[in-house]
């Protein structure tokens, strides 16, 4: 019962935090507010024991699967060299160089322990600052951060695993480490692809036979990341890469596009809820752990007759060292990519020094770092714990907080006016694609009209009606094409502006009519002229119609 009540409290606080962040007089990033609420909950007596293995199994697979599914594959392909360099060599270099830097700051710590701390801090969590980047950041930088965060968790955890084994046993083999890393990574990717390909194939067979029940489809889809993760972990491979590869595989198969519209709409809503709830609970749990971890860190410092300020100074120094290494590494990788693109007439451009700083600051640490460092074995009766475990946990949590605070306060300033022009490239591409689609439909109508005209002698009443409908549709498509041209070719003419205003007025009237209809529908139910089931059917139809109208309204260009 206690666990159920605790889960309900966390869900309530997650929803409350989303409301509170909008009501606060100052702009506060949602993750920081949730961490603060978690700290307040811990002070008030709400305690949660965090099981790292359960944490990784419950939260990480669906979040990575969702992020991989939403990753633009075109941009991932274009930036694959940069992403793999950031997720592989960059993590390895950070582990080694930052490990030596930590050993220089803390000579009493064995070098393998320093490598373990550097390895657990190397994975970035771009999801934590996704809401801070906003539309002012070039999409190339956003896609790089998203792709890096999908892949570097696995490489960071592999480095962390070998460093912990070396710290506890004193044994380490570079050749064995590289071989194991390759097997873990490739095995995880292969298993993720295999599991999700089999699931997509089975789903297509069921769809072909008419089994397209939305709740069943969505439930199976929600279980897929866990199936890929657990299958990979069961054979000793990377479950993280299995979840990432599975998400991309499901997207490339296009199986979701073959389901009915209800399934697609409900699936989109379900994944949005999973992303919001799981991310919120992660930061709430981090806040709940903070007071106890900070207390143990303070006790550790006092037992060594040192000032607590030295611990804070150590945390800041380690974070600055990692930032310096990240600036140098990202600059080297992006510089090489820009030189190669210029040499090969590619499209990648150097993002500038401000873009480089954004890429550096946005590489915050998050959930994977927390779960991994808490998984270090504790000393028990007759069992040796990991050397300096309490210090490593305290420092890792401190670096997570410092990186979040640094990103919160510096990203709004760094990203201000970073992009050129007022038009979002994504919005421009959407408008262009809409224009192409309208032209395609218009061309199809013209072909159909010409075909009917050539058969004038054999035309019947149905043919006459078809010609009339085609003429009306062509007029509608012509009006829509004129409205879309402004988004892709510049200023609209006076006639186009009038047409846009007329369309906006028409959509506003249609939406108002829907609101009036909903009120009347509720009155009919209250008067018992219709029952609840009838109201539900008609209300769903109105909801779909309203969604279409609102999408059309958003597609119209702004006019003064």
Coordinates of C-alpha atoms in Angstrom, one line a residue:
X1 CA 0.0 0.0 0.0
X2 CA 2.9 2.4 0.8
X3 CA 4.4 2.0 -2.7
X4 CA 1.0 2.7 -4.3
X5 CA 0.5 5.8 -2.2
X6 CA 4.0 6.9 -3.0
X7 CA 3.5 6.5 -6.7
X8 CA 0.3 8.5 -6.6
X9 CA 2.1 11.3 -4.7
X10 CA 4.9 11.4 -7.3
X11 CA 2.3 11.6 -10.2
X12 CA 0.5 14.4 -8.4
X13 CA 3.7 16.4 -7.8
X14 CA 4.7 15.8 -11.5
X15 CA 1.4 17.3 -12.7
X16 CA 1.6 20.1 -10.1
X17 CA 5.2 21.0 -11.2
X18 CA 4.1 21.4 -14.8
X19 CA 1.3 23.9 -13.6
X20 CA 3.6 25.7 -11.1
X21 CA 6.3 26.4 -13.7
X22 CA 3.8 28.4 -15.7
X23 CA 2.5 30.3 -12.8
X24 CA 5.9 31.4 -11.3
X25 CA 6.8 35.0 -11.9
X26 CA 10.3 34.1 -13.0
X27 CA 11.3 31.5 -15.7
X28 CA 12.5 28.3 -14.0
X29 CA 13.4 25.2 -16.0
X30 CA 11.0 22.4 -15.2
X31 CA 13.7 19.8 -14.3
X32 CA 15.1 22.2 -11.6
X33 CA 11.7 22.9 -10.2
X34 CA 11.0 19.1 -10.0
X35 CA 14.3 18.5 -8.2
X36 CA 13.5 21.3 -5.7
X37 CA 10.1 19.8 -5.1
X38 CA 11.8 16.4 -4.5
X39 CA 14.1 18.0 -2.0
X40 CA 11.1 19.5 -0.2
X41 CA 9.4 16.2 -0.2
X42 CA 12.4 14.5 1.3
X43 CA 12.7 17.1 4.1
X44 CA 9.0 16.7 4.8
X45 CA 9.5 13.0 5.4
X46 CA 9.0 11.4 2.0
X47 CA 11.7 8.8 1.5
X48 CA 12.2 6.5 -1.5
X49 CA 14.9 3.8 -1.8
X50 CA 16.1 3.9 -5.3
X51 CA 17.0 0.4 -6.8
X52 CA 19.4 1.2 -9.7
X53 CA 18.6 -2.0 -11.6
X54 CA 14.8 -1.4 -11.3
X55 CA 15.3 2.2 -12.2
X56 CA 17.2 1.4 -15.4
X57 CA 14.7 -1.2 -16.4
X58 CA 11.6 0.9 -15.7
X59 CA 12.5 4.3 -17.0
X60 CA 15.4 4.1 -19.5
X61 CA 14.0 1.7 -22.2
X62 CA 10.7 3.5 -23.0
X63 CA 12.4 7.0 -22.9
X64 CA 15.2 6.0 -25.3
X65 CA 12.8 4.1 -27.5
X66 CA 10.5 7.2 -27.7
X67 CA 13.4 9.5 -28.4
X68 CA 14.9 7.2 -31.1
X69 CA 11.4 6.9 -32.7
X70 CA 11.2 10.7 -32.9
X71 CA 14.8 11.2 -34.1
X72 CA 14.7 12.6 -37.7
X73 CA 16.4 9.8 -39.8
X74 CA 17.5 12.2 -42.5
X75 CA 19.4 14.4 -40.1
X76 CA 20.7 11.3 -38.2
X77 CA 22.1 10.0 -41.5
X78 CA 23.7 13.4 -42.4
X79 CA 25.2 13.8 -38.9
X80 CA 26.1 10.2 -38.3
X81 CA 29.8 10.7 -38.4
X82 CA 29.6 13.6 -35.8
X83 CA 27.1 11.7 -33.6
X84 CA 29.2 8.5 -33.5
X85 CA 32.3 10.5 -32.8
X86 CA 30.6 12.3 -29.9
X87 CA 29.2 9.0 -28.6
X88 CA 32.3 6.9 -29.0
X89 CA 35.8 8.4 -29.1
X90 CA 34.5 11.5 -27.2
X91 CA 33.3 9.4 -24.3
X92 CA 36.5 7.3 -24.2
X93 CA 38.7 10.5 -24.3
X94 CA 36.6 12.1 -21.5
X95 CA 36.9 8.9 -19.4
X96 CA 40.7 8.8 -19.7
X97 CA 41.6 12.5 -19.6
X98 CA 39.1 13.5 -17.0
X99 CA 40.1 10.4 -15.0
X100 CA 43.7 11.7 -14.9
X101 CA 42.4 15.2 -14.0
X102 CA 40.4 13.8 -11.0
X103 CA 43.4 11.8 -9.9
X104 CA 45.5 15.0 -10.0
X105 CA 42.9 16.7 -7.8
X106 CA 42.5 13.7 -5.5
X107 CA 45.8 11.9 -5.5
X108 CA 44.6 9.6 -2.7
X109 CA 42.0 8.1 -5.0
X110 CA 43.3 5.1 -7.0
X111 CA 43.4 5.8 -10.7
X112 CA 40.8 3.1 -11.6
X113 CA 38.4 4.7 -9.2
X114 CA 39.0 8.1 -10.9
X115 CA 38.3 6.5 -14.3
X116 CA 35.1 5.0 -12.9
X117 CA 33.9 8.5 -11.8
X118 CA 34.9 10.0 -15.1
X119 CA 33.1 7.2 -17.0
X120 CA 29.9 7.6 -15.1
X121 CA 29.9 11.3 -15.8
X122 CA 30.6 11.0 -19.5
X123 CA 27.1 10.2 -20.8
X124 CA 25.0 13.3 -21.5
X125 CA 21.3 13.7 -21.1
X126 CA 20.0 16.1 -23.7
X127 CA 16.4 15.4 -22.7
X128 CA 17.0 17.3 -19.5
X129 CA 17.6 20.6 -21.4
X130 CA 15.3 19.9 -24.3
X131 CA 12.8 22.5 -23.1
X132 CA 15.5 25.1 -22.6
X133 CA 16.9 25.0 -26.2
X134 CA 13.8 26.5 -27.8
X135 CA 13.3 27.5 -31.4
X136 CA 16.3 29.9 -31.4
X137 CA 18.8 27.0 -31.6
X138 CA 19.8 25.7 -35.0
X139 CA 18.2 22.4 -35.6
X140 CA 21.6 20.9 -36.5
X141 CA 22.8 21.4 -32.9
X142 CA 19.5 20.0 -31.5
X143 CA 19.8 16.9 -33.7
X144 CA 23.5 16.4 -32.7
X145 CA 22.6 16.5 -29.0
X146 CA 19.6 14.2 -29.5
X147 CA 21.7 11.6 -31.4
X148 CA 24.6 11.9 -29.0
X149 CA 22.4 11.3 -26.0
X150 CA 20.8 8.2 -27.6
X151 CA 24.2 6.5 -28.1
X152 CA 26.7 7.7 -25.5
X153 CA 24.8 6.1 -22.6
X154 CA 25.9 2.7 -23.8
X155 CA 29.6 3.6 -24.4
X156 CA 29.7 5.5 -21.1
X157 CA 28.3 2.5 -19.1
X158 CA 30.7 0.1 -20.8
X159 CA 33.6 2.2 -19.8
X160 CA 32.1 2.5 -16.3
X161 CA 31.8 -1.3 -16.1
X162 CA 35.4 -1.9 -17.0
X163 CA 36.7 0.8 -14.6
X164 CA 34.7 -0.6 -11.7
X165 CA 36.0 -4.1 -12.3
X166 CA 39.6 -2.8 -12.5
X167 CA 39.1 -0.8 -9.3
X168 CA 37.8 -3.8 -7.4
X169 CA 40.0 -6.6 -8.8
X170 CA 43.0 -4.7 -10.2
X171 CA 42.7 -6.6 -13.5
X172 CA 42.3 -4.8 -16.8
X173 CA 43.0 -5.8 -20.4
X174 CA 42.7 -3.2 -23.2
X175 CA 42.3 -5.9 -25.9
X176 CA 39.6 -7.6 -23.9
X177 CA 37.9 -4.3 -23.2
X178 CA 37.7 -3.3 -26.9
X179 CA 36.5 -6.8 -27.8
X180 CA 33.8 -6.8 -25.2
X181 CA 32.7 -3.3 -26.1
X182 CA 32.3 -4.3 -29.7
X183 CA 30.3 -7.4 -28.8
X184 CA 28.1 -5.6 -26.3
X185 CA 27.4 -2.8 -28.7
X186 CA 26.9 -4.8 -31.9
X187 CA 25.0 -7.5 -30.0
X188 CA 22.6 -4.9 -28.5
X189 CA 21.9 -3.3 -31.8
X190 CA 21.3 -6.6 -33.5
X191 CA 19.0 -7.8 -30.8
X192 CA 17.0 -4.6 -30.8
X193 CA 16.6 -4.7 -34.6
X194 CA 15.7 -8.4 -34.5
X195 CA 13.1 -8.1 -31.8
X196 CA 11.4 -5.1 -33.3
X197 CA 11.5 -6.4 -36.9
X198 CA 9.8 -9.6 -35.7
X199 CA 7.2 -7.6 -33.9
X200 CA 6.6 -5.4 -36.9
X201 CA 6.3 -8.4 -39.2
X202 CA 3.8 -10.0 -36.8
X203 CA 1.8 -6.8 -36.5
X204 CA 1.6 -6.5 -40.3
X205 CA 0.2 -10.0 -40.5
X206 CA -2.4 -9.1 -37.9
X207 CA -3.3 -5.9 -39.7
X208 CA -3.7 -7.7 -43.0
X209 CA -6.2 -10.0 -41.3
X210 CA -8.2 -7.2 -39.8
X211 CA -6.9 -7.3 -36.2
X212 CA -6.4 -3.5 -35.6
X213 CA -7.6 -3.0 -32.1
X214 CA -6.1 0.4 -30.8
X215 CA -5.7 -0.7 -27.1
X216 CA -4.1 -3.9 -28.1
X217 CA -1.8 -2.3 -30.6
X218 CA -0.7 0.4 -28.1
X219 CA -0.1 -2.1 -25.3
X220 CA 2.2 -4.2 -27.5
X221 CA 4.0 -1.1 -28.7
X222 CA 4.6 0.0 -25.1
X223 CA 6.0 -3.4 -24.2
X224 CA 8.5 -3.4 -27.2
X225 CA 11.3 -1.3 -25.6
X226 CA 11.2 -3.5 -22.5
X227 CA 11.3 -6.7 -24.7
X228 CA 14.3 -5.4 -26.6
X229 CA 16.1 -4.2 -23.5
X230 CA 15.6 -7.3 -21.5
X231 CA 16.5 -9.6 -24.4
X232 CA 19.8 -7.8 -24.8
X233 CA 20.6 -7.7 -21.1
X234 CA 19.7 -11.4 -20.8
X235 CA 22.6 -12.4 -23.1
X236 CA 25.0 -9.8 -21.7
X237 CA 24.6 -7.2 -24.4
X238 CA 23.7 -3.5 -24.3
X239 CA 20.0 -3.1 -23.5
X240 CA 20.3 0.7 -24.0
X241 CA 21.5 0.3 -27.6
X242 CA 18.8 -2.4 -28.1
X243 CA 16.1 0.0 -27.1
X244 CA 17.5 2.8 -29.4
X245 CA 17.9 0.4 -32.3
X246 CA 14.4 -0.9 -31.7
X247 CA 12.8 2.6 -31.8
X248 CA 14.5 3.4 -35.1
X249 CA 13.6 0.0 -36.5
X250 CA 9.9 0.5 -35.8
X251 CA 10.0 3.9 -37.3
X252 CA 11.7 2.7 -40.5
X253 CA 9.3 -0.2 -40.9
X254 CA 6.4 2.3 -41.0
X255 CA 4.1 -0.3 -39.3
X256 CA 2.4 2.5 -37.3
X257 CA 1.3 4.3 -40.4
X258 CA -0.6 1.2 -41.5
X259 CA -2.9 1.2 -38.5
X260 CA -6.2 3.1 -38.3
X261 CA -6.2 6.7 -37.4
X262 CA -7.5 6.1 -33.8
X263 CA -4.5 3.9 -33.1
X264 CA -2.1 6.5 -34.4
X265 CA -3.7 9.4 -32.4
X266 CA -3.9 7.4 -29.2
X267 CA -0.3 6.1 -29.6
X268 CA 1.0 9.6 -30.0
X269 CA -0.9 10.7 -26.9
X270 CA 0.4 7.7 -25.0
X271 CA 4.1 8.3 -25.8
X272 CA 3.7 12.0 -24.9
X273 CA 2.3 11.0 -21.5
X274 CA 5.1 8.4 -21.0
X275 CA 7.8 11.1 -21.8
X276 CA 6.3 13.7 -19.5
X277 CA 5.6 11.3 -16.6
X278 CA 8.8 9.3 -16.7
X279 CA 11.0 12.4 -17.1
X280 CA 9.2 14.2 -14.3
X281 CA 9.5 11.2 -11.9
X282 CA 13.2 10.9 -12.7
X283 CA 13.9 14.4 -11.5
X284 CA 11.6 14.1 -8.5
X285 CA 13.5 10.9 -7.5
X286 CA 16.8 12.8 -7.9
X287 CA 15.5 15.5 -5.6
X288 CA 14.3 12.9 -3.1
X289 CA 17.8 11.4 -2.9
X290 CA 19.6 14.7 -2.6
X291 CA 19.3 15.4 1.2
X292 CA 20.5 12.0 2.2
X293 CA 23.4 12.0 -0.4
X294 CA 24.4 15.6 0.6
X295 CA 24.3 14.5 4.3
X296 CA 26.6 11.5 3.7
X297 CA 28.9 13.7 1.6
X298 CA 29.1 16.3 4.4
X299 CA 29.8 13.5 7.0
X300 CA 32.5 12.1 4.7
X301 CA 34.2 15.5 4.5
X302 CA 34.0 16.2 8.2
X303 CA 35.4 12.7 9.0
X304 CA 38.5 13.7 7.0
X305 CA 38.7 17.1 8.9
X306 CA 38.0 19.1 5.8
X307 CA 35.8 22.0 5.1
X308 CA 32.5 21.2 3.3
X309 CA 33.3 24.0 0.9
X310 CA 36.2 21.9 -0.4
X311 CA 33.6 19.3 -1.6
X312 CA 31.7 22.0 -3.5
X313 CA 34.9 23.3 -5.0
X314 CA 35.8 19.8 -6.1
X315 CA 32.5 19.3 -7.8
X316 CA 32.7 22.6 -9.6
X317 CA 36.3 21.9 -10.6
X318 CA 35.4 18.4 -12.0
X319 CA 32.5 19.9 -14.0
X320 CA 34.7 22.7 -15.4
X321 CA 37.4 20.1 -16.4
X322 CA 34.7 18.1 -18.2
X323 CA 33.4 21.3 -19.9
X324 CA 36.9 22.2 -21.1
X325 CA 37.5 18.7 -22.5
X326 CA 34.1 18.8 -24.2
X327 CA 34.8 22.2 -25.8
X328 CA 38.0 20.9 -27.1
X329 CA 36.6 17.6 -28.3
X330 CA 33.5 19.1 -29.9
X331 CA 35.5 21.8 -31.6
X332 CA 37.8 19.2 -33.1
X333 CA 35.0 17.0 -34.2
X334 CA 32.8 19.8 -35.7
X335 CA 35.9 21.4 -37.3
X336 CA 36.8 18.2 -39.0
X337 CA 33.2 17.7 -40.2
X338 CA 33.1 21.3 -41.5
X339 CA 36.4 20.9 -43.4
X340 CA 35.3 17.6 -44.9
X341 CA 31.9 19.0 -45.9
X342 CA 33.6 22.0 -47.6
X343 CA 36.1 19.7 -49.3
X344 CA 33.3 17.3 -50.5
X345 CA 30.8 20.1 -51.2
X346 CA 28.6 18.9 -48.3
X347 CA 25.9 20.9 -46.4
X348 CA 27.4 21.0 -42.9
X349 CA 28.7 24.3 -41.7
X350 CA 30.8 25.3 -38.7
X351 CA 28.2 26.5 -36.1
X352 CA 30.3 29.3 -34.8
X353 CA 31.8 29.7 -31.3
X354 CA 28.5 30.5 -29.7
X355 CA 27.0 27.4 -31.2
X356 CA 30.0 25.4 -29.9
X357 CA 29.4 26.7 -26.4
X358 CA 25.7 25.8 -26.6
X359 CA 26.7 22.3 -27.6
X360 CA 29.0 22.1 -24.7
X361 CA 26.7 23.6 -22.0
X362 CA 23.7 21.5 -23.2
X363 CA 25.6 18.3 -22.5
X364 CA 24.3 17.9 -19.0
X365 CA 24.3 14.8 -16.9
X366 CA 21.1 13.1 -15.9
X367 CA 19.3 9.9 -15.1
X368 CA 21.8 7.3 -16.5
X369 CA 24.6 8.9 -14.4
X370 CA 22.5 8.8 -11.3
X371 CA 21.4 5.2 -11.7
X372 CA 24.9 4.0 -12.7
X373 CA 26.7 5.6 -9.7
X374 CA 24.1 4.3 -7.3
X375 CA 24.6 0.8 -8.6
X376 CA 28.2 0.7 -7.1
X377 CA 28.3 -2.1 -4.5
X378 CA 28.0 -1.0 -0.9
X379 CA 30.1 -2.5 1.9
X380 CA 28.3 -5.1 3.9
X381 CA 29.1 -7.7 6.5
X382 CA 31.8 -9.8 5.0
X383 CA 31.6 -8.1 1.6
X384 CA 33.9 -5.3 0.5
X385 CA 32.2 -2.3 -1.1
X386 CA 33.5 -0.1 -3.9
X387 CA 36.4 2.1 -2.8
X388 CA 35.3 5.6 -1.8
X389 CA 31.7 4.8 -3.0
X390 CA 30.1 7.6 -0.9
X391 CA 32.5 10.2 -2.3
X392 CA 31.8 9.1 -5.9
X393 CA 28.0 9.2 -5.4
X394 CA 28.2 12.6 -3.8
X395 CA 30.4 14.1 -6.5
X396 CA 28.4 12.5 -9.3
X397 CA 25.1 13.9 -8.0
X398 CA 26.8 17.3 -7.4
X399 CA 28.0 17.4 -11.1
X400 CA 24.5 16.6 -12.3
X401 CA 23.1 19.6 -10.3
X402 CA 25.9 21.9 -11.4
X403 CA 25.5 21.0 -15.0
X404 CA 21.7 21.6 -14.8
X405 CA 22.2 24.9 -13.1
X406 CA 24.8 26.0 -15.6
X407 CA 22.6 25.1 -18.5
X408 CA 19.6 26.8 -16.9
X409 CA 21.3 30.1 -16.4
X410 CA 23.6 30.3 -19.5
X411 CA 21.6 28.7 -22.3
X412 CA 18.9 31.4 -22.6
X413 CA 21.7 34.0 -23.0
X414 CA 23.8 31.9 -25.4
X415 CA 20.9 30.9 -27.6
X416 CA 19.4 34.4 -27.9
X417 CA 19.4 35.3 -31.6
X418 CA 21.6 32.4 -32.5
X419 CA 19.7 31.6 -35.7
X420 CA 19.6 33.8 -38.7
X421 CA 16.3 35.2 -39.8
X422 CA 12.8 34.9 -38.3
X423 CA 11.6 31.8 -40.1
X424 CA 12.1 28.5 -38.6
X425 CA 13.6 26.1 -41.2
X426 CA 11.3 23.4 -39.9
X427 CA 8.2 25.6 -40.5
X428 CA 9.6 26.6 -43.9
X429 CA 10.0 22.9 -44.9
X430 CA 6.5 22.1 -43.6
X431 CA 5.0 24.9 -45.7
X432 CA 6.9 23.8 -48.8
X433 CA 5.8 20.2 -48.3
X434 CA 2.1 21.3 -47.9
X435 CA 2.4 23.3 -51.1
X436 CA 3.8 20.2 -53.0
X437 CA 1.0 18.1 -51.7
X438 CA -1.7 20.6 -52.7
X439 CA -0.2 20.8 -56.2
X440 CA -0.3 17.0 -56.4
X441 CA -4.0 16.9 -55.4
X442 CA -4.7 19.7 -57.9
X443 CA -2.9 17.8 -60.7
X444 CA -4.9 14.6 -59.9
X445 CA -8.2 16.6 -60.1
X446 CA -7.2 18.1 -63.4
X447 CA -6.3 14.7 -64.8
X448 CA -9.7 13.4 -63.6
X449 CA -11.5 16.4 -65.1
X450 CA -9.8 15.9 -68.5
X451 CA -10.6 12.2 -68.4
X452 CA -14.3 13.0 -67.9
X453 CA -14.3 15.7 -70.5
X454 CA -13.1 13.2 -73.2
X455 CA -16.0 10.9 -72.3
X456 CA -18.6 13.6 -72.7
X457 CA -20.9 11.5 -74.9
X458 CA -21.2 8.7 -72.4
X459 CA -21.5 10.9 -69.4
X460 CA -24.5 10.2 -67.1
X461 CA -26.0 12.0 -64.1
X462 CA -23.3 10.6 -61.8
X463 CA -20.6 11.9 -64.3
X464 CA -22.1 15.4 -64.2
X465 CA -22.2 15.3 -60.4
X466 CA -18.5 14.2 -60.4
X467 CA -17.5 17.1 -62.7
X468 CA -19.3 19.6 -60.4
X469 CA -17.6 18.2 -57.3
X470 CA -14.2 18.2 -59.0
X471 CA -14.6 21.8 -60.0
X472 CA -15.4 22.8 -56.4
X473 CA -12.4 20.8 -55.0
X474 CA -10.1 22.4 -57.6
X475 CA -11.3 25.9 -56.5
X476 CA -10.6 24.9 -52.8
X477 CA -7.1 23.6 -53.7
X478 CA -6.4 26.7 -55.7
X479 CA -7.3 28.9 -52.7
X480 CA -5.2 26.8 -50.3
X481 CA -2.2 26.9 -52.7
X482 CA -2.4 30.7 -52.9
X483 CA -2.4 30.8 -49.1
X484 CA 0.6 28.6 -48.8
X485 CA 2.7 30.4 -51.4
X486 CA 3.3 33.3 -49.0
X487 CA 5.2 30.9 -46.7
X488 CA 7.6 29.8 -49.4
X489 CA 7.9 32.8 -51.8
X490 CA 7.6 35.9 -49.6
X491 CA 4.9 38.5 -49.2
X492 CA 1.4 37.8 -50.3
X493 CA -0.6 40.0 -52.7
X494 CA -3.6 42.0 -51.5
X495 CA -6.0 39.3 -52.9
X496 CA -4.1 36.6 -51.1
X497 CA -4.3 38.5 -47.8
X498 CA -8.0 38.9 -48.1
X499 CA -8.3 35.2 -48.9
X500 CA -6.2 34.3 -45.8
X501 CA -8.4 36.6 -43.6
X502 CA -11.5 35.0 -45.0
X503 CA -10.2 31.5 -44.3
X504 CA -9.3 32.4 -40.7
X505 CA -12.7 33.9 -40.2
X506 CA -14.4 30.8 -41.6
X507 CA -12.3 28.5 -39.3
X508 CA -13.1 30.6 -36.3
X509 CA -16.9 30.4 -37.1
X510 CA -16.6 26.6 -37.6
X511 CA -14.8 26.2 -34.2
X512 CA -17.5 28.4 -32.5
X513 CA -20.2 26.2 -34.1
X514 CA -18.5 23.1 -32.7
X515 CA -18.5 24.7 -29.2
X516 CA -22.2 25.5 -29.5
X517 CA -22.9 22.0 -30.7
X518 CA -21.1 20.5 -27.7
X519 CA -23.3 22.6 -25.3
X520 CA -26.4 21.4 -27.1
X521 CA -25.2 17.8 -27.0
X522 CA -24.7 18.1 -23.3
X523 CA -28.2 19.6 -22.9
X524 CA -29.7 16.7 -24.8
X525 CA -27.9 14.2 -22.6
X526 CA -29.0 16.0 -19.4
X527 CA -32.6 16.0 -20.6
X528 CA -32.2 12.3 -21.3
X529 CA -33.1 12.6 -25.0
X530 CA -29.8 10.7 -25.7
X531 CA -27.7 8.4 -23.5
X532 CA -24.0 8.6 -22.6
X533 CA -22.9 6.3 -25.4
X534 CA -24.6 8.4 -28.1
X535 CA -22.9 11.5 -26.6
X536 CA -19.5 9.8 -26.6
X537 CA -19.8 8.8 -30.3
X538 CA -20.8 12.3 -31.4
X539 CA -18.3 14.0 -29.1
X540 CA -15.5 11.9 -30.6
X541 CA -16.5 13.0 -34.1
X542 CA -16.4 16.7 -33.0
X543 CA -13.0 16.2 -31.4
X544 CA -11.6 14.9 -34.7
X545 CA -13.2 17.7 -36.6
X546 CA -11.8 20.3 -34.2
X547 CA -8.3 18.8 -34.5
X548 CA -8.5 19.1 -38.3
X549 CA -9.7 22.7 -38.1
X550 CA -7.0 23.7 -35.6
X551 CA -4.3 22.1 -37.8
X552 CA -5.6 24.1 -40.8
X553 CA -5.5 27.3 -38.7
X554 CA -1.9 26.7 -37.6
X555 CA -0.9 26.1 -41.3
X556 CA -2.2 29.6 -42.3
X557 CA 0.5 32.3 -42.5
X558 CA 0.2 35.2 -40.1
X559 CA -1.1 38.5 -41.5
X560 CA -1.2 41.9 -40.0

